[in-house]
Amino acid sequence: MNRKKKLSGKSLILFRAAVIVVLYALIACVVEFKLLNRMMLSLVIPVGINIILAVSLNITVGFLGELSLGHAGFMALGAYTSALITLNVTGLPKLLTFILSMLLGGIVAAFFGILIGMPVLRLRGDYLAIVTLGFGEIIRGVINVLPITGQAMGISRIPKYSTYTIVFIVAVITILISMNLLKSRHGRAICAIRDNYIAAEAMGVPITRYKIMAFSIAAFFAGIAGALYAHNVTFIKPTDFDYNKSIDILVYVVLGGMGSIKGSVIAAVVLTLLPNFLRSADDLRMVLYALALIVIMIVNAGGYKDRFLEKYREKKIRRKAEKEAQ
């Protein structure tokens, strides 16, 4: 029995590795041979960045069950830190400089995540959402007045280091770490806090420690995404990271299904591409986009997706039982 489990575990790892390689090969073919128009090709990197943002926020909102509206603030910290490092550090290879700046951007964001999380995560529900929104705006406000960040004018001439390969690798790492976290002892403790706060505390789960852990991990990956964003657009300003950006990221998580990593990935891809597919509708574009969001939300809330998956699993189990019977 254990041998079968080991074999199935190895085969699952190999299958996932094969899927990752095939997916990267498809993206590489599309980009290198320019199989899509220029507008669609320009969205390949933003799609990857939004996947990182959605999956990282899902750690706080989906796994931990706490509503955070300050994710764009952590993204801003990563973006500005990385941009300032690459503009001022010389003498190192470009790729090494970018990787170091990206990691430092994530570390700075994680540090502020811990700093903010210590007092804030004692709150719950609407209070937590409002306070995180306030902290996100404070971060943006501070960036708006600091001379080193270019104040309201922002920072320009940032080197364009973000490539689809780097973004793809970081997105895959983010997804794998999130999946492993969910299956780990720490992940189960975080989910226990979400499911029943009082019961988890009664069983001896250190609530504050696990909350800060989840919040800092989410902030770290938001900082990484901010660094990738800065080195893709090559020009950043404080208004790029306002509360509307935090709400956009939250929409990816909610529409994909809170706690579902696959759902966050799919929602990030669909909602990044959808506005561009609707460009031909001109003035009706935003109306159609809003209607699409409403329809997706109704489908998710109605549980149609879960019912479909349940029926699919039942058919799979039935076929397996029939094969074993034969």
mmCIF file of C-alpha atoms in Angstrom:
data_model
loop_
_atom_site.group_PDB
_atom_site.id
_atom_site.type_symbol
_atom_site.label_atom_id
_atom_site.label_comp_id
_atom_site.label_asym_id
_atom_site.label_seq_id
_atom_site.Cartn_x
_atom_site.Cartn_y
_atom_site.Cartn_z
ATOM 1 C CA MET A 1 0.000 0.000 0.000
ATOM 2 C CA ASN A 2 2.813 2.400 0.949
ATOM 3 C CA ARG A 3 4.633 1.513 -2.254
ATOM 4 C CA LYS A 4 1.528 2.372 -4.280
ATOM 5 C CA LYS A 5 1.259 5.695 -2.474
ATOM 6 C CA LYS A 6 4.927 6.449 -3.155
ATOM 7 C CA LEU A 7 4.482 5.577 -6.823
ATOM 8 C CA SER A 8 1.342 7.709 -7.120
ATOM 9 C CA GLY A 9 3.166 10.574 -5.370
ATOM 10 C CA LYS A 10 6.116 10.335 -7.770
ATOM 11 C CA SER A 11 3.825 10.095 -10.786
ATOM 12 C CA LEU A 12 1.935 13.195 -9.600
ATOM 13 C CA ILE A 13 5.204 15.136 -9.271
ATOM 14 C CA LEU A 14 6.285 14.007 -12.742
ATOM 15 C CA PHE A 15 2.889 14.922 -14.189
ATOM 16 C CA ARG A 16 3.040 18.416 -12.661
ATOM 17 C CA ALA A 17 6.607 18.879 -13.888
ATOM 18 C CA ALA A 18 5.534 17.823 -17.397
ATOM 19 C CA VAL A 19 2.586 20.261 -17.308
ATOM 20 C CA ILE A 20 4.909 23.113 -16.244
ATOM 21 C CA VAL A 21 7.413 22.321 -19.031
ATOM 22 C CA VAL A 22 4.676 22.026 -21.693
ATOM 23 C CA LEU A 23 3.023 25.250 -20.538
ATOM 24 C CA TYR A 24 6.331 27.124 -20.658
ATOM 25 C CA ALA A 25 7.059 25.693 -24.126
ATOM 26 C CA LEU A 26 3.671 26.919 -25.366
ATOM 27 C CA ILE A 27 4.222 30.415 -23.936
ATOM 28 C CA ALA A 28 7.746 30.529 -25.398
ATOM 29 C CA CYS A 29 6.455 29.499 -28.850
ATOM 30 C CA VAL A 30 3.679 32.103 -28.738
ATOM 31 C CA VAL A 31 6.078 34.904 -27.720
ATOM 32 C CA GLU A 32 9.120 33.991 -29.808
ATOM 33 C CA PHE A 33 7.194 33.277 -33.029
ATOM 34 C CA LYS A 34 4.704 36.128 -32.387
ATOM 35 C CA LEU A 35 1.650 33.934 -32.907
ATOM 36 C CA LEU A 36 -0.569 36.608 -31.306
ATOM 37 C CA ASN A 37 -0.935 40.306 -32.033
ATOM 38 C CA ARG A 38 1.233 42.878 -30.285
ATOM 39 C CA MET A 39 -1.408 43.832 -27.734
ATOM 40 C CA MET A 40 -1.942 40.238 -26.590
ATOM 41 C CA LEU A 41 1.803 39.563 -26.416
ATOM 42 C CA SER A 42 2.213 42.599 -24.152
ATOM 43 C CA LEU A 43 -0.181 40.962 -21.663
ATOM 44 C CA VAL A 44 1.897 37.799 -21.121
ATOM 45 C CA ILE A 45 4.009 39.351 -18.339
ATOM 46 C CA PRO A 46 1.081 41.221 -16.627
ATOM 47 C CA VAL A 47 -0.872 37.940 -16.530
ATOM 48 C CA GLY A 48 2.021 36.269 -14.680
ATOM 49 C CA ILE A 49 2.358 39.197 -12.255
ATOM 50 C CA ASN A 50 -1.387 39.127 -11.510
ATOM 51 C CA ILE A 51 -1.198 35.371 -10.859
ATOM 52 C CA ILE A 52 1.536 36.000 -8.251
ATOM 53 C CA LEU A 53 -0.550 38.760 -6.642
ATOM 54 C CA ALA A 54 -3.751 36.681 -6.607
ATOM 55 C CA VAL A 55 -2.098 33.538 -5.189
ATOM 56 C CA SER A 56 -0.224 35.550 -2.526
ATOM 57 C CA LEU A 57 -3.371 37.403 -1.393
ATOM 58 C CA ASN A 58 -5.181 34.056 -1.289
ATOM 59 C CA ILE A 59 -2.851 33.078 1.581
ATOM 60 C CA THR A 60 -4.308 35.892 3.698
ATOM 61 C CA VAL A 61 -7.888 35.954 2.442
ATOM 62 C CA GLY A 62 -8.428 32.304 1.475
ATOM 63 C CA PHE A 63 -6.230 30.274 3.849
ATOM 64 C CA LEU A 64 -6.304 32.589 6.875
ATOM 65 C CA GLY A 65 -9.805 33.936 6.239
ATOM 66 C CA GLU A 66 -8.939 37.582 6.956
ATOM 67 C CA LEU A 67 -9.960 40.357 4.570
ATOM 68 C CA SER A 68 -6.959 42.491 3.580
ATOM 69 C CA LEU A 69 -7.244 45.599 1.403
ATOM 70 C CA GLY A 70 -3.629 46.761 1.575
ATOM 71 C CA HIS A 71 -1.950 44.346 -0.816
ATOM 72 C CA ALA A 72 -1.098 47.104 -3.305
ATOM 73 C CA GLY A 73 0.905 48.836 -0.539
ATOM 74 C CA PHE A 74 3.238 45.834 -0.261
ATOM 75 C CA MET A 75 3.443 45.698 -4.042
ATOM 76 C CA ALA A 76 4.521 49.372 -4.025
ATOM 77 C CA LEU A 77 7.255 48.693 -1.446
ATOM 78 C CA GLY A 78 8.674 45.896 -3.602
ATOM 79 C CA ALA A 79 8.456 47.971 -6.779
ATOM 80 C CA TYR A 80 10.191 51.060 -5.373
ATOM 81 C CA THR A 81 12.854 49.082 -3.475
ATOM 82 C CA SER A 82 13.775 47.048 -6.539
ATOM 83 C CA ALA A 83 13.757 50.072 -8.853
ATOM 84 C CA LEU A 84 16.008 52.128 -6.557
ATOM 85 C CA ILE A 85 18.499 49.254 -6.194
ATOM 86 C CA THR A 86 18.812 48.558 -9.936
ATOM 87 C CA LEU A 87 19.181 52.287 -10.699
ATOM 88 C CA ASN A 88 21.894 52.882 -8.088
ATOM 89 C CA VAL A 89 23.884 49.639 -7.876
ATOM 90 C CA THR A 90 26.589 49.192 -10.481
ATOM 91 C CA GLY A 91 29.387 46.710 -11.062
ATOM 92 C CA LEU A 92 27.267 43.565 -10.879
ATOM 93 C CA PRO A 93 25.840 41.518 -13.777
ATOM 94 C CA LYS A 94 22.379 42.732 -14.777
ATOM 95 C CA LEU A 95 20.611 39.451 -14.022
ATOM 96 C CA LEU A 96 22.237 39.172 -10.581
ATOM 97 C CA THR A 97 21.356 42.798 -9.791
ATOM 98 C CA PHE A 98 17.743 42.191 -10.773
ATOM 99 C CA ILE A 99 17.417 38.976 -8.734
ATOM 100 C CA LEU A 100 18.956 40.632 -5.655
ATOM 101 C CA SER A 101 16.753 43.716 -6.045
ATOM 102 C CA MET A 102 13.677 41.530 -6.472
ATOM 103 C CA LEU A 103 14.474 39.494 -3.339
ATOM 104 C CA LEU A 104 15.223 42.645 -1.333
ATOM 105 C CA GLY A 105 11.939 44.137 -2.547
ATOM 106 C CA GLY A 106 10.138 41.047 -1.238
ATOM 107 C CA ILE A 107 12.052 41.164 2.069
ATOM 108 C CA VAL A 108 11.222 44.868 2.615
ATOM 109 C CA ALA A 109 7.549 44.142 1.897
ATOM 110 C CA ALA A 110 7.613 41.139 4.280
ATOM 111 C CA PHE A 111 9.259 43.277 7.006
ATOM 112 C CA PHE A 112 6.495 45.857 6.746
ATOM 113 C CA GLY A 113 3.979 43.004 6.621
ATOM 114 C CA ILE A 114 5.261 41.814 10.027
ATOM 115 C CA LEU A 115 5.426 45.400 11.335
ATOM 116 C CA ILE A 116 1.851 46.127 10.267
ATOM 117 C CA GLY A 117 0.577 42.644 11.086
ATOM 118 C CA MET A 118 1.616 42.665 14.759
ATOM 119 C CA PRO A 119 -0.955 45.297 15.835
ATOM 120 C CA VAL A 120 -3.433 44.943 12.960
ATOM 121 C CA LEU A 121 -4.045 41.172 12.990
ATOM 122 C CA ARG A 122 -5.476 41.384 16.487
ATOM 123 C CA LEU A 123 -8.518 42.838 14.761
ATOM 124 C CA ARG A 124 -11.001 40.803 12.720
ATOM 125 C CA GLY A 125 -13.582 41.210 9.964
ATOM 126 C CA ASP A 126 -14.496 44.698 8.751
ATOM 127 C CA TYR A 127 -12.150 46.400 11.225
ATOM 128 C CA LEU A 128 -9.150 44.530 9.809
ATOM 129 C CA ALA A 129 -10.180 45.372 6.230
ATOM 130 C CA ILE A 130 -10.473 49.101 7.008
ATOM 131 C CA VAL A 131 -7.157 49.235 8.905
ATOM 132 C CA THR A 132 -5.231 47.368 6.150
ATOM 133 C CA LEU A 133 -6.780 49.731 3.605
ATOM 134 C CA GLY A 134 -5.560 52.647 5.732
ATOM 135 C CA PHE A 135 -2.032 51.218 5.995
ATOM 136 C CA GLY A 136 -1.921 50.713 2.222
ATOM 137 C CA GLU A 137 -2.828 54.366 1.720
ATOM 138 C CA ILE A 138 -0.253 55.463 4.328
ATOM 139 C CA ILE A 139 2.486 53.597 2.443
ATOM 140 C CA ARG A 140 1.396 55.279 -0.791
ATOM 141 C CA GLY A 141 1.214 58.667 0.937
ATOM 142 C CA VAL A 142 4.749 58.339 2.352
ATOM 143 C CA ILE A 143 6.105 57.316 -1.072
ATOM 144 C CA ASN A 144 4.313 60.366 -2.501
ATOM 145 C CA VAL A 145 6.360 62.809 -0.366
ATOM 146 C CA LEU A 146 9.818 61.177 -0.208
ATOM 147 C CA PRO A 147 12.405 62.818 -2.513
ATOM 148 C CA ILE A 148 14.205 59.485 -3.036
ATOM 149 C CA THR A 149 11.060 57.979 -4.617
ATOM 150 C CA GLY A 150 10.533 60.902 -6.983
ATOM 151 C CA GLN A 151 7.434 62.024 -5.030
ATOM 152 C CA ALA A 152 4.313 62.334 -7.209
ATOM 153 C CA MET A 153 6.419 62.277 -10.397
ATOM 154 C CA GLY A 154 7.511 58.696 -9.668
ATOM 155 C CA ILE A 155 10.594 56.907 -10.974
ATOM 156 C CA SER A 156 11.338 56.592 -14.675
ATOM 157 C CA ARG A 157 14.009 54.915 -16.832
ATOM 158 C CA ILE A 158 13.835 51.702 -14.808
ATOM 159 C CA PRO A 159 15.687 48.921 -16.668
ATOM 160 C CA LYS A 160 13.340 46.495 -18.416
ATOM 161 C CA TYR A 161 14.589 43.279 -16.810
ATOM 162 C CA SER A 162 11.287 41.417 -16.473
ATOM 163 C CA THR A 163 10.945 38.691 -19.076
ATOM 164 C CA TYR A 164 8.241 36.081 -19.544
ATOM 165 C CA THR A 165 10.742 33.392 -18.446
ATOM 166 C CA ILE A 166 11.534 35.083 -15.118
ATOM 167 C CA VAL A 167 7.864 35.877 -14.449
ATOM 168 C CA PHE A 168 6.867 32.297 -15.301
ATOM 169 C CA ILE A 169 9.497 30.859 -12.924
ATOM 170 C CA VAL A 170 8.453 33.188 -10.074
ATOM 171 C CA ALA A 171 4.750 32.418 -10.666
ATOM 172 C CA VAL A 172 5.427 28.656 -10.555
ATOM 173 C CA ILE A 173 7.507 29.038 -7.358
ATOM 174 C CA THR A 174 4.720 31.120 -5.756
ATOM 175 C CA ILE A 175 2.080 28.504 -6.625
ATOM 176 C CA LEU A 176 4.228 25.574 -5.429
ATOM 177 C CA ILE A 177 5.099 27.278 -2.125
ATOM 178 C CA SER A 178 1.426 28.142 -1.544
ATOM 179 C CA MET A 179 0.359 24.549 -2.285
ATOM 180 C CA ASN A 180 3.039 23.110 0.025
ATOM 181 C CA LEU A 181 2.128 25.622 2.738
ATOM 182 C CA LEU A 182 -1.514 24.548 2.514
ATOM 183 C CA LYS A 183 -0.573 20.874 2.974
ATOM 184 C CA SER A 184 1.966 21.507 5.757
ATOM 185 C CA ARG A 185 1.413 21.575 9.522
ATOM 186 C CA HIS A 186 1.587 25.374 9.454
ATOM 187 C CA GLY A 187 -0.969 25.512 6.642
ATOM 188 C CA ARG A 188 -3.373 23.276 8.542
ATOM 189 C CA ALA A 189 -3.012 25.533 11.593
ATOM 190 C CA ILE A 190 -3.725 28.622 9.448
ATOM 191 C CA CYS A 191 -6.824 26.947 7.957
ATOM 192 C CA ALA A 192 -7.939 25.903 11.459
ATOM 193 C CA ILE A 193 -7.862 29.575 12.505
ATOM 194 C CA ARG A 194 -10.043 30.384 9.494
ATOM 195 C CA ASP A 195 -12.533 27.583 10.168
ATOM 196 C CA ASN A 196 -12.941 28.100 13.914
ATOM 197 C CA TYR A 197 -10.950 30.786 15.661
ATOM 198 C CA ILE A 198 -12.061 29.842 19.193
ATOM 199 C CA ALA A 199 -11.546 26.085 18.739
ATOM 200 C CA ALA A 200 -8.048 26.635 17.268
ATOM 201 C CA GLU A 201 -7.093 28.847 20.226
ATOM 202 C CA ALA A 202 -8.521 26.302 22.685
ATOM 203 C CA MET A 203 -6.386 23.555 21.071
ATOM 204 C CA GLY A 204 -3.256 25.616 21.712
ATOM 205 C CA VAL A 205 -2.672 27.028 18.227
ATOM 206 C CA PRO A 206 -0.683 30.305 18.567
ATOM 207 C CA ILE A 207 -3.134 32.495 16.666
ATOM 208 C CA THR A 208 -1.076 35.693 16.414
ATOM 209 C CA ARG A 209 2.092 33.884 15.289
ATOM 210 C CA TYR A 210 0.361 32.048 12.451
ATOM 211 C CA LYS A 211 -1.545 35.150 11.379
ATOM 212 C CA ILE A 212 1.702 37.144 11.118
ATOM 213 C CA MET A 213 3.330 34.241 9.262
ATOM 214 C CA ALA A 214 0.566 34.135 6.637
ATOM 215 C CA PHE A 215 0.487 37.936 6.341
ATOM 216 C CA SER A 216 4.286 38.243 5.908
ATOM 217 C CA ILE A 217 4.479 35.437 3.302
ATOM 218 C CA ALA A 218 1.692 37.110 1.305
ATOM 219 C CA ALA A 219 3.476 40.497 1.622
ATOM 220 C CA PHE A 220 6.785 38.957 0.464
ATOM 221 C CA PHE A 221 5.298 37.656 -2.785
ATOM 222 C CA ALA A 222 3.410 40.928 -3.310
ATOM 223 C CA GLY A 223 6.792 42.711 -3.066
ATOM 224 C CA ILE A 224 8.275 40.294 -5.615
ATOM 225 C CA ALA A 225 5.319 40.980 -7.944
ATOM 226 C CA GLY A 226 5.870 44.729 -7.466
ATOM 227 C CA ALA A 227 9.533 44.359 -8.493
ATOM 228 C CA LEU A 228 8.525 42.438 -11.632
ATOM 229 C CA TYR A 229 5.902 45.097 -12.399
ATOM 230 C CA ALA A 230 8.397 47.969 -12.033
ATOM 231 C CA HIS A 231 10.920 46.298 -14.351
ATOM 232 C CA ASN A 232 8.223 45.600 -16.921
ATOM 233 C CA VAL A 233 6.540 49.013 -17.238
ATOM 234 C CA THR A 234 9.886 50.885 -16.586
ATOM 235 C CA PHE A 235 7.988 53.800 -14.979
ATOM 236 C CA ILE A 236 6.166 53.755 -11.650
ATOM 237 C CA LYS A 237 4.248 56.389 -9.707
ATOM 238 C CA PRO A 238 2.281 56.314 -6.417
ATOM 239 C CA THR A 239 -1.124 56.300 -8.147
ATOM 240 C CA ASP A 240 -0.296 52.882 -9.678
ATOM 241 C CA PHE A 241 -0.669 51.371 -6.189
ATOM 242 C CA ASP A 242 -3.842 52.962 -4.826
ATOM 243 C CA TYR A 243 -6.715 51.101 -3.131
ATOM 244 C CA ASN A 244 -8.276 50.331 -6.535
ATOM 245 C CA LYS A 245 -5.314 48.043 -7.249
ATOM 246 C CA SER A 246 -5.878 46.217 -3.940
ATOM 247 C CA ILE A 247 -9.542 45.741 -4.813
ATOM 248 C CA ASP A 248 -8.627 44.409 -8.278
ATOM 249 C CA ILE A 249 -6.380 41.776 -6.677
ATOM 250 C CA LEU A 250 -9.118 40.906 -4.173
ATOM 251 C CA VAL A 251 -11.567 40.420 -7.056
ATOM 252 C CA TYR A 252 -9.251 37.779 -8.569
ATOM 253 C CA VAL A 253 -9.264 35.867 -5.268
ATOM 254 C CA VAL A 254 -13.012 36.142 -4.656
ATOM 255 C CA LEU A 255 -14.053 35.217 -8.194
ATOM 256 C CA GLY A 256 -11.585 32.342 -8.310
ATOM 257 C CA GLY A 257 -12.852 30.998 -5.009
ATOM 258 C CA MET A 258 -11.304 31.873 -1.659
ATOM 259 C CA GLY A 259 -8.860 29.182 -0.641
ATOM 260 C CA SER A 260 -8.560 27.813 -4.184
ATOM 261 C CA ILE A 261 -5.109 28.285 -5.733
ATOM 262 C CA LYS A 262 -6.252 26.985 -9.133
ATOM 263 C CA GLY A 263 -9.240 29.333 -9.004
ATOM 264 C CA SER A 264 -7.004 32.330 -8.269
ATOM 265 C CA VAL A 265 -4.758 31.460 -11.220
ATOM 266 C CA ILE A 266 -7.695 31.044 -13.629
ATOM 267 C CA ALA A 267 -9.416 34.225 -12.403
ATOM 268 C CA ALA A 268 -6.189 36.255 -12.741
ATOM 269 C CA VAL A 269 -5.695 35.038 -16.326
ATOM 270 C CA VAL A 270 -9.326 35.553 -17.389
ATOM 271 C CA LEU A 271 -9.799 38.968 -15.738
ATOM 272 C CA THR A 272 -6.481 40.288 -17.102
ATOM 273 C CA LEU A 273 -7.346 39.277 -20.660
ATOM 274 C CA LEU A 274 -11.098 40.008 -20.587
ATOM 275 C CA PRO A 275 -10.951 43.858 -20.724
ATOM 276 C CA ASN A 276 -8.693 43.637 -23.781
ATOM 277 C CA PHE A 277 -11.055 41.231 -25.561
ATOM 278 C CA LEU A 278 -13.827 43.781 -24.966
ATOM 279 C CA ARG A 279 -11.921 46.749 -26.431
ATOM 280 C CA SER A 280 -13.893 46.532 -29.677
ATOM 281 C CA ALA A 281 -17.090 47.272 -27.704
ATOM 282 C CA ASP A 282 -15.873 50.879 -27.114
ATOM 283 C CA ASP A 283 -18.216 52.603 -24.617
ATOM 284 C CA LEU A 284 -19.916 49.356 -23.630
ATOM 285 C CA ARG A 285 -16.638 47.716 -22.669
ATOM 286 C CA MET A 286 -16.849 48.432 -18.932
ATOM 287 C CA VAL A 287 -20.557 47.553 -18.851
ATOM 288 C CA LEU A 288 -19.867 44.155 -20.424
ATOM 289 C CA TYR A 289 -16.913 43.636 -18.084
ATOM 290 C CA ALA A 290 -19.115 44.381 -15.060
ATOM 291 C CA LEU A 291 -21.808 42.001 -16.352
ATOM 292 C CA ALA A 292 -19.190 39.269 -16.825
ATOM 293 C CA LEU A 293 -18.050 39.737 -13.201
ATOM 294 C CA ILE A 294 -21.656 39.500 -11.970
ATOM 295 C CA VAL A 295 -22.285 36.294 -13.962
ATOM 296 C CA ILE A 296 -19.057 34.670 -12.703
ATOM 297 C CA MET A 297 -19.932 35.639 -9.122
ATOM 298 C CA ILE A 298 -23.463 34.206 -9.399
ATOM 299 C CA VAL A 299 -22.086 30.945 -10.802
ATOM 300 C CA ASN A 300 -19.554 30.688 -7.960
ATOM 301 C CA ALA A 301 -22.078 31.630 -5.269
ATOM 302 C CA GLY A 302 -24.618 29.160 -6.653
ATOM 303 C CA GLY A 303 -22.109 26.351 -6.303
ATOM 304 C CA TYR A 304 -22.463 25.261 -9.944
ATOM 305 C CA LYS A 305 -18.708 24.855 -10.292
ATOM 306 C CA ASP A 306 -18.516 22.682 -7.137
ATOM 307 C CA ARG A 307 -21.445 20.540 -8.316
ATOM 308 C CA PHE A 308 -19.814 20.017 -11.700
ATOM 309 C CA LEU A 309 -16.528 18.982 -10.061
ATOM 310 C CA GLU A 310 -18.391 16.682 -7.679
ATOM 311 C CA LYS A 311 -20.161 14.931 -10.573
ATOM 312 C CA TYR A 312 -16.833 14.626 -12.399
ATOM 313 C CA ARG A 313 -15.215 13.016 -9.327
ATOM 314 C CA GLU A 314 -18.160 10.622 -8.921
ATOM 315 C CA LYS A 315 -17.839 9.498 -12.567
ATOM 316 C CA LYS A 316 -14.095 9.021 -12.109
ATOM 317 C CA ILE A 317 -14.622 6.874 -8.964
ATOM 318 C CA ARG A 318 -17.338 4.860 -10.732
ATOM 319 C CA ARG A 319 -15.087 4.142 -13.730
ATOM 320 C CA LYS A 320 -12.232 3.130 -11.437
ATOM 321 C CA ALA A 321 -14.535 0.749 -9.532
ATOM 322 C CA GLU A 322 -15.777 -0.786 -12.811
ATOM 323 C CA LYS A 323 -12.192 -1.364 -14.006
ATOM 324 C CA GLU A 324 -11.241 -3.025 -10.712
ATOM 325 C CA ALA A 325 -14.359 -5.225 -10.890
ATOM 326 C CA GLN A 326 -13.354 -6.421 -14.378
#
